[in-house]
Amino acid sequence: MPAEPRLGDGARLALTTLTILPLRVGRIDRATAGTAMTLAPAVGVLLGLPLAGVLLLLEAGTAPLVAAGVTVAVAALLTRGLHLDGLADTVDALGSYRRGPAALEIMKKPDVGPFGVVALVLVLLVQAATLAELAGRSRPAVFAAVLTATAAGRLGVTLACRRGVPAARPEGLGALVAGSVGPVALAVATAVVVLLSVAAVPHRPWQGPLVVLAALAVAAGLLRHVVRRLGGITGDVLGATVELVTTLVYLGLVLSA
């Protein structure tokens, strides 16, 4: 398949998978999936732009925590809440202490268990609290911090789809994208997000890169555990990775600010 059509199809697949945009994708195959998952951090940057704008616009006329809460709600809206749903399902499955097919069955259930509820509450609270803290910074710093967190969260998807990480099921999103990202593509995507993060804490240019790499390390640990317990990744696991990395980066960016 020519490189240009593959890039276009991959970009559309990334946008329709990771955002609310219902775009039509031409050819969907492993190559297209790999391109889409490599471009996931770029989708994070696109999501971060309106989120930072909402945060700054509302912060100018209301309390920072209110502005932050609305920003978190807009983030859920722009992603159809899929990442949050994936987080709840993944935590419920892991919290059940079951393995393999039994754990995967829990992920398929439409209801949310106590572990999932706690995970959702904690993630949303931390994101809102950290965004409220970020709102007091300069406009360029706010944009850099929000873009770093949203891009890093989607870089977690790129990491989860690297070669060597299997799918838990033979069907579904996980089966399509698992192992589709090569080491060079992952390294380039990581370098771009790390470079972006330098401006996230202007007076400490090292903090952003350190936070991004630390969050990715935690995500890698989670993925190893998921593979042991579930047998591989699923679409829900990808959503959980997005929320975990995004939240950790927001938290890391406000520490000792």
mmCIF file of C-alpha atoms in Angstrom:
data_model
loop_
_atom_site.group_PDB
_atom_site.id
_atom_site.type_symbol
_atom_site.label_atom_id
_atom_site.label_comp_id
_atom_site.label_asym_id
_atom_site.label_seq_id
_atom_site.Cartn_x
_atom_site.Cartn_y
_atom_site.Cartn_z
ATOM 1 C CA MET A 1 0.000 0.000 0.000
ATOM 2 C CA PRO A 2 1.458 3.459 -0.873
ATOM 3 C CA ALA A 3 2.785 5.433 2.065
ATOM 4 C CA GLU A 4 0.565 8.485 1.557
ATOM 5 C CA PRO A 5 -2.803 6.637 1.585
ATOM 6 C CA ARG A 6 -1.604 4.582 4.565
ATOM 7 C CA LEU A 7 -0.740 7.782 6.446
ATOM 8 C CA GLY A 8 -4.131 9.284 5.670
ATOM 9 C CA ASP A 9 -6.021 6.151 6.662
ATOM 10 C CA GLY A 10 -3.896 5.827 9.788
ATOM 11 C CA ALA A 11 -4.554 9.422 10.801
ATOM 12 C CA ARG A 12 -8.306 8.984 10.304
ATOM 13 C CA LEU A 13 -8.263 5.718 12.247
ATOM 14 C CA ALA A 14 -6.379 7.403 15.098
ATOM 15 C CA LEU A 15 -8.851 10.274 15.221
ATOM 16 C CA THR A 16 -11.979 8.129 15.080
ATOM 17 C CA THR A 17 -10.580 5.692 17.673
ATOM 18 C CA LEU A 18 -9.299 8.258 20.159
ATOM 19 C CA THR A 19 -11.780 11.122 19.733
ATOM 20 C CA ILE A 20 -15.457 11.782 19.148
ATOM 21 C CA LEU A 21 -14.909 12.459 15.435
ATOM 22 C CA PRO A 22 -16.771 9.843 13.311
ATOM 23 C CA LEU A 23 -14.395 9.801 10.366
ATOM 24 C CA ARG A 24 -14.518 7.264 7.576
ATOM 25 C CA VAL A 25 -11.390 5.161 7.271
ATOM 26 C CA GLY A 26 -10.453 3.589 3.962
ATOM 27 C CA ARG A 27 -8.381 0.463 4.312
ATOM 28 C CA ILE A 28 -8.018 -0.966 7.821
ATOM 29 C CA ASP A 29 -5.211 -3.470 8.223
ATOM 30 C CA ARG A 30 -2.218 -4.024 10.469
ATOM 31 C CA ALA A 31 -0.125 -1.423 8.676
ATOM 32 C CA THR A 32 -2.866 1.176 9.013
ATOM 33 C CA ALA A 33 -3.317 0.255 12.678
ATOM 34 C CA GLY A 34 0.408 0.685 13.306
ATOM 35 C CA THR A 35 0.348 4.112 11.701
ATOM 36 C CA ALA A 36 -2.700 5.098 13.748
ATOM 37 C CA MET A 37 -1.168 4.021 17.036
ATOM 38 C CA THR A 38 2.088 5.796 16.197
ATOM 39 C CA LEU A 39 0.117 8.977 15.535
ATOM 40 C CA ALA A 40 -1.812 8.682 18.809
ATOM 41 C CA PRO A 41 0.335 11.333 20.596
ATOM 42 C CA ALA A 42 -0.431 13.793 17.790
ATOM 43 C CA VAL A 43 -4.128 13.224 18.452
ATOM 44 C CA GLY A 44 -3.382 13.986 22.088
ATOM 45 C CA VAL A 45 -1.905 17.333 21.086
ATOM 46 C CA LEU A 46 -5.026 18.140 19.062
ATOM 47 C CA LEU A 47 -7.201 17.295 22.064
ATOM 48 C CA GLY A 48 -5.024 19.324 24.381
ATOM 49 C CA LEU A 49 -5.442 22.562 22.448
ATOM 50 C CA PRO A 50 -9.179 23.051 23.134
ATOM 51 C CA LEU A 51 -8.797 21.732 26.688
ATOM 52 C CA ALA A 52 -6.131 24.287 27.529
ATOM 53 C CA GLY A 53 -8.282 26.961 25.883
ATOM 54 C CA VAL A 54 -11.325 26.007 27.968
ATOM 55 C CA LEU A 55 -9.276 25.969 31.167
ATOM 56 C CA LEU A 56 -7.807 29.423 30.567
ATOM 57 C CA LEU A 57 -11.076 30.938 29.350
ATOM 58 C CA LEU A 58 -13.075 29.776 32.359
ATOM 59 C CA GLU A 59 -10.311 30.429 34.879
ATOM 60 C CA ALA A 60 -10.427 34.107 33.953
ATOM 61 C CA GLY A 61 -14.032 34.407 35.173
ATOM 62 C CA THR A 62 -14.561 31.699 37.772
ATOM 63 C CA ALA A 63 -12.799 29.660 40.434
ATOM 64 C CA PRO A 64 -9.867 27.544 39.206
ATOM 65 C CA LEU A 65 -11.426 24.310 40.483
ATOM 66 C CA VAL A 66 -14.651 25.017 38.589
ATOM 67 C CA ALA A 67 -12.679 25.717 35.415
ATOM 68 C CA ALA A 68 -10.707 22.528 35.951
ATOM 69 C CA GLY A 69 -13.838 20.447 36.521
ATOM 70 C CA VAL A 70 -15.423 21.695 33.321
ATOM 71 C CA THR A 71 -12.178 20.989 31.457
ATOM 72 C CA VAL A 72 -12.172 17.395 32.687
ATOM 73 C CA ALA A 73 -15.800 17.063 31.562
ATOM 74 C CA VAL A 74 -14.948 18.426 28.109
ATOM 75 C CA ALA A 75 -12.081 15.934 27.862
ATOM 76 C CA ALA A 76 -14.510 13.089 28.554
ATOM 77 C CA LEU A 77 -16.933 14.484 25.973
ATOM 78 C CA LEU A 78 -14.283 14.792 23.263
ATOM 79 C CA THR A 79 -13.273 11.154 23.787
ATOM 80 C CA ARG A 80 -16.836 9.815 24.282
ATOM 81 C CA GLY A 81 -15.777 8.699 27.749
ATOM 82 C CA LEU A 82 -14.232 5.588 26.213
ATOM 83 C CA HIS A 83 -10.927 5.899 28.045
ATOM 84 C CA LEU A 84 -12.691 6.277 31.373
ATOM 85 C CA ASP A 85 -14.864 3.271 30.576
ATOM 86 C CA GLY A 86 -11.737 1.295 29.720
ATOM 87 C CA LEU A 87 -10.153 2.334 32.999
ATOM 88 C CA ALA A 88 -13.144 1.162 35.023
ATOM 89 C CA ASP A 89 -13.397 -2.165 33.188
ATOM 90 C CA THR A 90 -9.664 -2.861 33.446
ATOM 91 C CA VAL A 91 -9.485 -2.081 37.153
ATOM 92 C CA ASP A 92 -12.569 -4.219 37.820
ATOM 93 C CA ALA A 93 -10.968 -7.138 35.972
ATOM 94 C CA LEU A 94 -7.636 -6.790 37.763
ATOM 95 C CA GLY A 95 -9.340 -6.255 41.108
ATOM 96 C CA SER A 96 -11.266 -9.501 40.750
ATOM 97 C CA TYR A 97 -8.017 -11.507 41.073
ATOM 98 C CA ARG A 98 -9.229 -13.709 38.230
ATOM 99 C CA ARG A 99 -7.102 -14.581 35.222
ATOM 100 C CA GLY A 100 -7.489 -15.115 31.518
ATOM 101 C CA PRO A 101 -11.001 -15.648 30.130
ATOM 102 C CA ALA A 102 -12.647 -15.223 33.533
ATOM 103 C CA ALA A 103 -11.128 -11.752 33.943
ATOM 104 C CA LEU A 104 -11.980 -10.843 30.346
ATOM 105 C CA GLU A 105 -15.613 -11.747 30.990
ATOM 106 C CA ILE A 106 -15.711 -9.206 33.820
ATOM 107 C CA MET A 107 -14.449 -6.542 31.411
ATOM 108 C CA LYS A 108 -17.363 -7.269 29.079
ATOM 109 C CA LYS A 109 -20.025 -6.635 31.711
ATOM 110 C CA PRO A 110 -21.931 -3.355 31.244
ATOM 111 C CA ASP A 111 -21.973 -2.463 34.934
ATOM 112 C CA VAL A 112 -19.118 -0.892 36.883
ATOM 113 C CA GLY A 113 -17.888 -2.606 40.029
ATOM 114 C CA PRO A 114 -16.540 -1.014 43.216
ATOM 115 C CA PHE A 115 -12.916 -1.100 42.052
ATOM 116 C CA GLY A 116 -13.866 0.651 38.833
ATOM 117 C CA VAL A 117 -15.872 3.315 40.658
ATOM 118 C CA VAL A 118 -12.989 4.084 43.007
ATOM 119 C CA ALA A 119 -10.555 4.298 40.079
ATOM 120 C CA LEU A 120 -12.824 6.699 38.195
ATOM 121 C CA VAL A 121 -13.360 8.941 41.207
ATOM 122 C CA LEU A 122 -9.651 9.107 42.042
ATOM 123 C CA VAL A 123 -8.568 9.796 38.463
ATOM 124 C CA LEU A 124 -11.162 12.521 37.916
ATOM 125 C CA LEU A 125 -10.397 14.144 41.275
ATOM 126 C CA VAL A 126 -6.650 14.188 40.652
ATOM 127 C CA GLN A 127 -7.067 15.523 37.135
ATOM 128 C CA ALA A 128 -9.389 18.301 38.297
ATOM 129 C CA ALA A 129 -7.170 19.252 41.245
ATOM 130 C CA THR A 130 -3.995 19.346 39.170
ATOM 131 C CA LEU A 131 -5.629 21.311 36.363
ATOM 132 C CA ALA A 132 -6.824 23.847 38.947
ATOM 133 C CA GLU A 133 -3.202 24.195 40.064
ATOM 134 C CA LEU A 134 -1.968 24.556 36.494
ATOM 135 C CA ALA A 135 -4.549 27.259 35.771
ATOM 136 C CA GLY A 136 -2.539 29.749 37.826
ATOM 137 C CA ARG A 137 0.488 29.559 35.532
ATOM 138 C CA SER A 138 1.247 31.639 32.462
ATOM 139 C CA ARG A 139 -0.727 30.933 29.301
ATOM 140 C CA PRO A 140 2.217 29.361 27.429
ATOM 141 C CA ALA A 141 2.993 27.146 30.410
ATOM 142 C CA VAL A 142 -0.653 26.033 30.698
ATOM 143 C CA PHE A 143 -0.792 25.112 27.017
ATOM 144 C CA ALA A 144 2.517 23.253 27.233
ATOM 145 C CA ALA A 145 1.465 21.352 30.364
ATOM 146 C CA VAL A 146 -1.959 20.315 29.069
ATOM 147 C CA LEU A 147 -0.575 19.339 25.671
ATOM 148 C CA THR A 148 2.169 17.345 27.356
ATOM 149 C CA ALA A 149 -0.303 15.411 29.508
ATOM 150 C CA THR A 150 -2.753 14.679 26.699
ATOM 151 C CA ALA A 151 0.014 13.720 24.270
ATOM 152 C CA ALA A 152 1.774 11.542 26.860
ATOM 153 C CA GLY A 153 -1.507 9.778 27.658
ATOM 154 C CA ARG A 154 -1.843 8.765 24.008
ATOM 155 C CA LEU A 155 1.846 7.894 23.872
ATOM 156 C CA GLY A 156 0.873 5.284 26.434
ATOM 157 C CA VAL A 157 -1.263 3.718 23.691
ATOM 158 C CA THR A 158 1.737 3.687 21.351
ATOM 159 C CA LEU A 159 3.734 1.983 24.095
ATOM 160 C CA ALA A 160 1.000 -0.594 24.687
ATOM 161 C CA CYS A 161 0.886 -1.452 20.978
ATOM 162 C CA ARG A 162 4.613 -2.037 20.608
ATOM 163 C CA ARG A 163 5.920 -5.283 19.192
ATOM 164 C CA GLY A 164 6.068 -8.101 21.703
ATOM 165 C CA VAL A 165 2.843 -7.166 23.515
ATOM 166 C CA PRO A 166 0.087 -9.642 22.517
ATOM 167 C CA ALA A 167 -3.664 -9.216 22.279
ATOM 168 C CA ALA A 168 -5.859 -10.816 24.930
ATOM 169 C CA ARG A 169 -8.546 -11.761 22.432
ATOM 170 C CA PRO A 170 -8.442 -12.854 18.786
ATOM 171 C CA GLU A 171 -10.942 -10.149 17.882
ATOM 172 C CA GLY A 172 -11.615 -6.511 18.718
ATOM 173 C CA LEU A 173 -9.452 -3.408 18.803
ATOM 174 C CA GLY A 174 -6.718 -5.082 20.813
ATOM 175 C CA ALA A 175 -6.269 -7.788 18.201
ATOM 176 C CA LEU A 176 -6.014 -5.188 15.432
ATOM 177 C CA VAL A 177 -3.419 -2.942 17.057
ATOM 178 C CA ALA A 178 -1.407 -5.225 19.360
ATOM 179 C CA GLY A 179 2.220 -5.448 18.281
ATOM 180 C CA SER A 180 1.675 -3.036 15.395
ATOM 181 C CA VAL A 181 4.198 -0.357 16.463
ATOM 182 C CA GLY A 182 7.877 -0.893 15.755
ATOM 183 C CA PRO A 183 10.717 0.213 18.052
ATOM 184 C CA VAL A 184 11.834 3.090 15.810
ATOM 185 C CA ALA A 185 8.324 4.549 15.609
ATOM 186 C CA LEU A 186 7.941 4.268 19.384
ATOM 187 C CA ALA A 187 11.306 5.944 19.972
ATOM 188 C CA VAL A 188 10.473 8.837 17.629
ATOM 189 C CA ALA A 189 7.040 9.374 19.186
ATOM 190 C CA THR A 190 8.562 9.314 22.671
ATOM 191 C CA ALA A 191 11.275 11.802 21.706
ATOM 192 C CA VAL A 192 8.684 14.225 20.308
ATOM 193 C CA VAL A 193 6.547 14.141 23.464
ATOM 194 C CA VAL A 194 9.613 14.480 25.703
ATOM 195 C CA LEU A 195 10.715 17.511 23.691
ATOM 196 C CA LEU A 196 7.243 19.035 24.014
ATOM 197 C CA SER A 197 7.339 18.521 27.784
ATOM 198 C CA VAL A 198 10.405 20.738 28.258
ATOM 199 C CA ALA A 199 8.187 23.838 28.206
ATOM 200 C CA ALA A 200 5.613 22.389 30.621
ATOM 201 C CA VAL A 201 7.491 23.657 33.701
ATOM 202 C CA PRO A 202 9.399 26.715 32.408
ATOM 203 C CA HIS A 203 11.622 27.225 35.457
ATOM 204 C CA ARG A 204 12.457 23.504 35.586
ATOM 205 C CA PRO A 205 12.931 22.312 32.002
ATOM 206 C CA TRP A 206 14.034 18.883 33.218
ATOM 207 C CA GLN A 207 10.843 18.205 35.161
ATOM 208 C CA GLY A 208 8.552 17.664 32.183
ATOM 209 C CA PRO A 209 10.757 15.052 30.470
ATOM 210 C CA LEU A 210 11.380 13.282 33.776
ATOM 211 C CA VAL A 211 7.662 13.132 34.532
ATOM 212 C CA VAL A 212 6.792 11.795 31.070
ATOM 213 C CA LEU A 213 9.410 9.043 31.240
ATOM 214 C CA ALA A 214 8.411 8.109 34.785
ATOM 215 C CA ALA A 215 4.725 7.869 33.789
ATOM 216 C CA LEU A 216 5.640 5.663 30.830
ATOM 217 C CA ALA A 217 7.664 3.425 33.137
ATOM 218 C CA VAL A 218 4.622 2.985 35.383
ATOM 219 C CA ALA A 219 2.497 2.236 32.317
ATOM 220 C CA ALA A 220 5.021 -0.367 31.168
ATOM 221 C CA GLY A 221 4.759 -2.025 34.575
ATOM 222 C CA LEU A 222 0.969 -2.040 34.346
ATOM 223 C CA LEU A 223 1.123 -3.570 30.875
ATOM 224 C CA ARG A 224 3.385 -6.374 32.061
ATOM 225 C CA HIS A 225 0.911 -7.121 34.845
ATOM 226 C CA VAL A 226 -2.016 -7.002 32.410
ATOM 227 C CA VAL A 227 -0.323 -9.446 30.047
ATOM 228 C CA ARG A 228 0.272 -11.858 32.949
ATOM 229 C CA ARG A 229 -3.311 -11.594 34.189
ATOM 230 C CA LEU A 230 -5.294 -11.211 30.968
ATOM 231 C CA GLY A 231 -2.979 -12.702 28.384
ATOM 232 C CA GLY A 232 -2.554 -9.430 26.485
ATOM 233 C CA ILE A 233 -4.093 -6.048 25.782
ATOM 234 C CA THR A 234 -7.638 -5.078 24.857
ATOM 235 C CA GLY A 235 -9.293 -1.825 23.857
ATOM 236 C CA ASP A 236 -10.196 -1.315 27.516
ATOM 237 C CA VAL A 237 -6.554 -1.670 28.513
ATOM 238 C CA LEU A 238 -5.609 1.007 26.002
ATOM 239 C CA GLY A 239 -8.175 3.364 27.531
ATOM 240 C CA ALA A 240 -6.909 2.622 31.027
ATOM 241 C CA THR A 241 -3.353 3.365 29.904
ATOM 242 C CA VAL A 242 -4.427 6.730 28.498
ATOM 243 C CA GLU A 243 -6.047 7.787 31.769
ATOM 244 C CA LEU A 244 -3.238 6.450 33.943
ATOM 245 C CA VAL A 245 -0.446 8.208 32.053
ATOM 246 C CA THR A 246 -2.401 11.442 31.626
ATOM 247 C CA THR A 247 -3.175 11.593 35.340
ATOM 248 C CA LEU A 248 0.395 10.796 36.394
ATOM 249 C CA VAL A 249 1.794 13.474 34.088
ATOM 250 C CA TYR A 250 -0.628 16.111 35.393
ATOM 251 C CA LEU A 251 0.336 15.157 38.932
ATOM 252 C CA GLY A 252 4.047 15.204 38.208
ATOM 253 C CA LEU A 253 3.896 18.596 36.534
ATOM 254 C CA VAL A 254 2.448 20.305 39.612
ATOM 255 C CA LEU A 255 4.784 18.759 42.177
ATOM 256 C CA SER A 256 7.045 21.369 43.752
ATOM 257 C CA ALA A 257 5.923 23.887 41.155
#
